[in-house]
mmCIF file of C-alpha atoms and ligand atoms in Angstrom:
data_model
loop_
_atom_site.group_PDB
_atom_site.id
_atom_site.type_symbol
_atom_site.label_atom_id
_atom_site.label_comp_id
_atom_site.label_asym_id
_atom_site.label_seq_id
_atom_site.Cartn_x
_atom_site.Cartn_y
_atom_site.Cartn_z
ATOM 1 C CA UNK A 1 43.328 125.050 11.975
ATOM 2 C CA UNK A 2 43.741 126.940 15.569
ATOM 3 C CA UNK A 3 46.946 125.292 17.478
ATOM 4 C CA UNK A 4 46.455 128.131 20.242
ATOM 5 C CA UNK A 5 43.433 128.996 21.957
ATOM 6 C CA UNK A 6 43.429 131.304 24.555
ATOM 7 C CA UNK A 7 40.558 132.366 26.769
ATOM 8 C CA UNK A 8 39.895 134.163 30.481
ATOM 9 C CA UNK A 9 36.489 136.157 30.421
ATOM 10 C CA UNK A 10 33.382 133.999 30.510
ATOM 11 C CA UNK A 11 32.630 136.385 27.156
ATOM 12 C CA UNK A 12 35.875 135.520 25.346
ATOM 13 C CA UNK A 13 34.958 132.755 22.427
ATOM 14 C CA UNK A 14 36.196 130.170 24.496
ATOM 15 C CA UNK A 15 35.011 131.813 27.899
ATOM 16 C CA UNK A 16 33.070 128.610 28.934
ATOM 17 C CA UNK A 17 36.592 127.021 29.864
ATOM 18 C CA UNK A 18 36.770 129.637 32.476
ATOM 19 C CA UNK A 19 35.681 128.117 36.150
ATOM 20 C CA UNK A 20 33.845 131.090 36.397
ATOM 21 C CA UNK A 21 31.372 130.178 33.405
ATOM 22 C CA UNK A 22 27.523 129.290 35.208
ATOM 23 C CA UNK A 23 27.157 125.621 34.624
ATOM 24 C CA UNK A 24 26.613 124.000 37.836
ATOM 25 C CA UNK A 25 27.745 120.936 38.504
ATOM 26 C CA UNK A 26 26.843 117.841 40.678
ATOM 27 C CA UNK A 27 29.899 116.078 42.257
ATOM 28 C CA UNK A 28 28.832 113.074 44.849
ATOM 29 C CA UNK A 29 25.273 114.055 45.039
ATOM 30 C CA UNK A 30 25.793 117.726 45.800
ATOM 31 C CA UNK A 31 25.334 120.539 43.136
ATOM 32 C CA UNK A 32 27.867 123.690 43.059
ATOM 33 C CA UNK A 33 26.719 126.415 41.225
ATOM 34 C CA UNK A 34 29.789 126.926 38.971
ATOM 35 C CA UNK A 35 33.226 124.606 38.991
ATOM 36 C CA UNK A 36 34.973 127.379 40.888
ATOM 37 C CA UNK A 37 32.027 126.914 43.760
ATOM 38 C CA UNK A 38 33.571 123.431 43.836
ATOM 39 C CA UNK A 39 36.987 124.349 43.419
ATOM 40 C CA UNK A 40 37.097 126.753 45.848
ATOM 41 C CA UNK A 41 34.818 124.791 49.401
ATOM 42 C CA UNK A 42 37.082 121.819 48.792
ATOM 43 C CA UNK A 43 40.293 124.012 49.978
ATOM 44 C CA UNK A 44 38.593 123.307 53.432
ATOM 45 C CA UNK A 45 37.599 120.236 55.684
ATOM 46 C CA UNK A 46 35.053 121.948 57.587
ATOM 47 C CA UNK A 47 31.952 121.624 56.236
ATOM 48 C CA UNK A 48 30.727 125.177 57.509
ATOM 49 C CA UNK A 49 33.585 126.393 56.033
ATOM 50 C CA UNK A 50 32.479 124.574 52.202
ATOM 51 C CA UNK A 51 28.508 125.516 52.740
ATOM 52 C CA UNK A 52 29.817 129.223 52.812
ATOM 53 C CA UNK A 53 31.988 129.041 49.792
ATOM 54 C CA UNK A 54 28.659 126.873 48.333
ATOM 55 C CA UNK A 55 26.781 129.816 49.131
ATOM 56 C CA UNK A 56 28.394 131.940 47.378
ATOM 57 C CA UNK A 57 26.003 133.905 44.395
ATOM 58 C CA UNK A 58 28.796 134.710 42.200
ATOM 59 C CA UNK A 59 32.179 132.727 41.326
ATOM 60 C CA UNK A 60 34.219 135.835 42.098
ATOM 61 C CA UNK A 61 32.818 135.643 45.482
ATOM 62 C CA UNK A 62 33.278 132.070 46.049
ATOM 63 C CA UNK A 63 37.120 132.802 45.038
ATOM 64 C CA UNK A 64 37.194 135.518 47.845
ATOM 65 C CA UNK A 65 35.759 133.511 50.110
ATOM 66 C CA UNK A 66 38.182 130.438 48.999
ATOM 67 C CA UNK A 67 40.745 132.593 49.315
ATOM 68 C CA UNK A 68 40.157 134.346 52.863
ATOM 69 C CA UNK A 69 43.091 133.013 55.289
ATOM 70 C CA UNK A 70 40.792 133.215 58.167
ATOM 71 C CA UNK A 71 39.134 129.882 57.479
ATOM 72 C CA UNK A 72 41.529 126.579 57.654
ATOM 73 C CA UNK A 73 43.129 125.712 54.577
ATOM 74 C CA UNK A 74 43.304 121.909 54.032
ATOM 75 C CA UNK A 75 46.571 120.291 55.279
ATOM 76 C CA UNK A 76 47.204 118.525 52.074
ATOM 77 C CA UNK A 77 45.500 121.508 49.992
ATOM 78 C CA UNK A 78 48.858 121.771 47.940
ATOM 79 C CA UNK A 79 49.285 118.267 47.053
ATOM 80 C CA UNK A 80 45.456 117.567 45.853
ATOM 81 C CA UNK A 81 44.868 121.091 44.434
ATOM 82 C CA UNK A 82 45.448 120.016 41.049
ATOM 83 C CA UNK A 83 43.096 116.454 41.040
ATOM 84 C CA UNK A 84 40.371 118.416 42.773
ATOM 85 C CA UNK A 85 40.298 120.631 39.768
ATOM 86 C CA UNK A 86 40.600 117.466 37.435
ATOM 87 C CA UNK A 87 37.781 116.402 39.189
ATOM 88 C CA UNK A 88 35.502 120.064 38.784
ATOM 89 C CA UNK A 89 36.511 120.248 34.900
ATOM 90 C CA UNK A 90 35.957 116.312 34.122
ATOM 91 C CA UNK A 91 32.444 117.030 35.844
ATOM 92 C CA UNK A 92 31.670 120.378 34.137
ATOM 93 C CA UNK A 93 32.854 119.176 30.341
ATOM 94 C CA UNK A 94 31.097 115.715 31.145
ATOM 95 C CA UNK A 95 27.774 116.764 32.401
ATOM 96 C CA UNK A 96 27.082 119.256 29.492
ATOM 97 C CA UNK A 97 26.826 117.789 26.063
ATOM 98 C CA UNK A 98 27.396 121.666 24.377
ATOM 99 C CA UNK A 99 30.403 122.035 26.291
ATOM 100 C CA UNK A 100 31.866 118.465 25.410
ATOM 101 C CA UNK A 101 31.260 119.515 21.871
ATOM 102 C CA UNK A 102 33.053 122.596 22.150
ATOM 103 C CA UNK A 103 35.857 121.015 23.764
ATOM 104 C CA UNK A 104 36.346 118.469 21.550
ATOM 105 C CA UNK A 105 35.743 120.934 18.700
ATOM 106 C CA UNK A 106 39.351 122.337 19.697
ATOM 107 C CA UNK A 107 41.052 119.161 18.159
ATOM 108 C CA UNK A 108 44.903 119.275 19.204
ATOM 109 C CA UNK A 109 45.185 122.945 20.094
ATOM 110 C CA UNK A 110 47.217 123.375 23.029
ATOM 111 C CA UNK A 111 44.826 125.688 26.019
ATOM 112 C CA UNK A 112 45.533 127.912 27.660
ATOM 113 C CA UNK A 113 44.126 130.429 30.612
ATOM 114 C CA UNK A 114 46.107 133.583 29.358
ATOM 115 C CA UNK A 115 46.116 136.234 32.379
ATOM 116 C CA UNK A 116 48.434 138.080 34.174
ATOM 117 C CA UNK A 117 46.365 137.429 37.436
ATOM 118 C CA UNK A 118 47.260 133.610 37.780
ATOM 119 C CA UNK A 119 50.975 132.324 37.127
ATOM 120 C CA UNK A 120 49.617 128.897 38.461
ATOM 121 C CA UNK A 121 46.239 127.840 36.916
ATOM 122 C CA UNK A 122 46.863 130.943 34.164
ATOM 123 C CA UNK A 123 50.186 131.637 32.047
ATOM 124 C CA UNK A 124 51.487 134.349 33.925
ATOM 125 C CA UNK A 125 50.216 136.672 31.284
ATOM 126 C CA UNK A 126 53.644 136.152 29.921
ATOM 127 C CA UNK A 127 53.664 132.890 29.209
ATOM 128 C CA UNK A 128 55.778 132.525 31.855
ATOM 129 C CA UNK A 129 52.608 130.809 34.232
ATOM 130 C CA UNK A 130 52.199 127.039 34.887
ATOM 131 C CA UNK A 131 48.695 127.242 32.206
ATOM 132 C CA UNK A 132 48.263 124.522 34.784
ATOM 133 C CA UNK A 133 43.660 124.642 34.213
ATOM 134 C CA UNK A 134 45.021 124.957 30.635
ATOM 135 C CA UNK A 135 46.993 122.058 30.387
ATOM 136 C CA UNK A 136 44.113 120.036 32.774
ATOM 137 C CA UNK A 137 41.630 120.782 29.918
ATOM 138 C CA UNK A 138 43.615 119.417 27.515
ATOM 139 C CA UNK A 139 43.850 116.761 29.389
ATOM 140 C CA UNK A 140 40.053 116.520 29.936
ATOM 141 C CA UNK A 141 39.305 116.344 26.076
ATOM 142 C CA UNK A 142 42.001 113.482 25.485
ATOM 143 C CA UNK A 143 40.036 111.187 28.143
ATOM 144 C CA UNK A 144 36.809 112.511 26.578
ATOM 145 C CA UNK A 145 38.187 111.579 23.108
ATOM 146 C CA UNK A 146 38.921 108.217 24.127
HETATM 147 N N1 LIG B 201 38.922 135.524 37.193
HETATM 148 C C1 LIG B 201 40.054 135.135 37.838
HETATM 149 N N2 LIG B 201 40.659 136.014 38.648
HETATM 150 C C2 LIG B 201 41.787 135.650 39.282
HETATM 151 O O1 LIG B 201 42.380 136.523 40.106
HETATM 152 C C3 LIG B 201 42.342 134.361 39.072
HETATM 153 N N3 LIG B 201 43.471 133.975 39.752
HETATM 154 C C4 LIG B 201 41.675 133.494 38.181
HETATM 155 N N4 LIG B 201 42.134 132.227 37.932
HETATM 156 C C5 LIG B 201 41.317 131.161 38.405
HETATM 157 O O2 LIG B 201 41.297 131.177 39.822
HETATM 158 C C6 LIG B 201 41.012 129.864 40.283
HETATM 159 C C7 LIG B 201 42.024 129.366 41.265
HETATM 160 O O3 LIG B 201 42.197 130.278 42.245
HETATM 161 P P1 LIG B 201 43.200 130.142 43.479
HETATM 162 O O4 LIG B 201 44.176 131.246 43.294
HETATM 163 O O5 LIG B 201 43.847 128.797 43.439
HETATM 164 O O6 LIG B 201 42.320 130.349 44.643
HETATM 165 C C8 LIG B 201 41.025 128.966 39.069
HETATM 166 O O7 LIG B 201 39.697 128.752 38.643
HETATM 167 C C9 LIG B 201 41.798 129.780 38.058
HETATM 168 O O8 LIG B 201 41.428 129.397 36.745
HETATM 169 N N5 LIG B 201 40.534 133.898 37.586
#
């Protein structure tokens, strides 16, 4: 039985748990081409600002443009960040019946996003990170379980 499971490309074995994997997904009646998409146009409140992070054609560019100062960040950004992406994963994992299946398939491993890109979301690379997308999928599968 696997009690770790660590993934970060989109082609590891668990790559799908990335927010870079493609499965779009529809969140109050719009469609975002990958989680990130989502993750990313809901650090602002203007929505030119979102439609160009929507627009983005890859993940890694929808993180750039998430990430580029010169747009307003959210006020509260800080203090929803981590339901907003509780919100992308429930969608993602909830709206694809493979991906539910491989979720679940992980039993009561702990997650975790191992790179040394992302202390926050990732585990430092160390394991000194937050695993904080790690810890919100297993999250995600014990509500899915239920
Ligand atoms: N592929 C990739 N590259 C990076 O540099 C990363 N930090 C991550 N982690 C993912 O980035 C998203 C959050 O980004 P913010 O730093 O909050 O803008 C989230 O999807 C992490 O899993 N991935």
């Amino acid at each position: 039985m696997i009690d770790v499971i660590k993934f970060y490309s989109v082609n590891d074995d668990f790559g799908a748990f990335s927010n870079f994997a493609r499965y779009p997904i529809k969140i109050k009646g719009k469609t975002y081409s990958t989680s990130e998409h989502y993750f990313q146009a809901m650090k602002f409140e203007s929505a030119s600002d979102q439609n160009d992070v929507i627009k983005a054609k890859t993940p890694m560019e929808a993180a750039r443009k998430g990430r580029d100062r010169k747009k307003k960040l959210r006020r509260n950004w800080e203090s929803i960040k981590d339901n907003v992406m509780r919100e992308a994963v429930m969608a993602k994992f909830s709206q694809y019946a493979d991906l539910k299946s491989l979720l679940l398939s992980t039993g009561n491993a702990q997650i975790i996003e191992h790179t040394e890109n992302d202390a926050y979301w990732g585990d430092g690379g160390d394991g000194s990170g937050k695993n904080m997308l790690g810890k919100i999928l297993v999250e995600t599968r014990e509500r899915l379980k239920a």
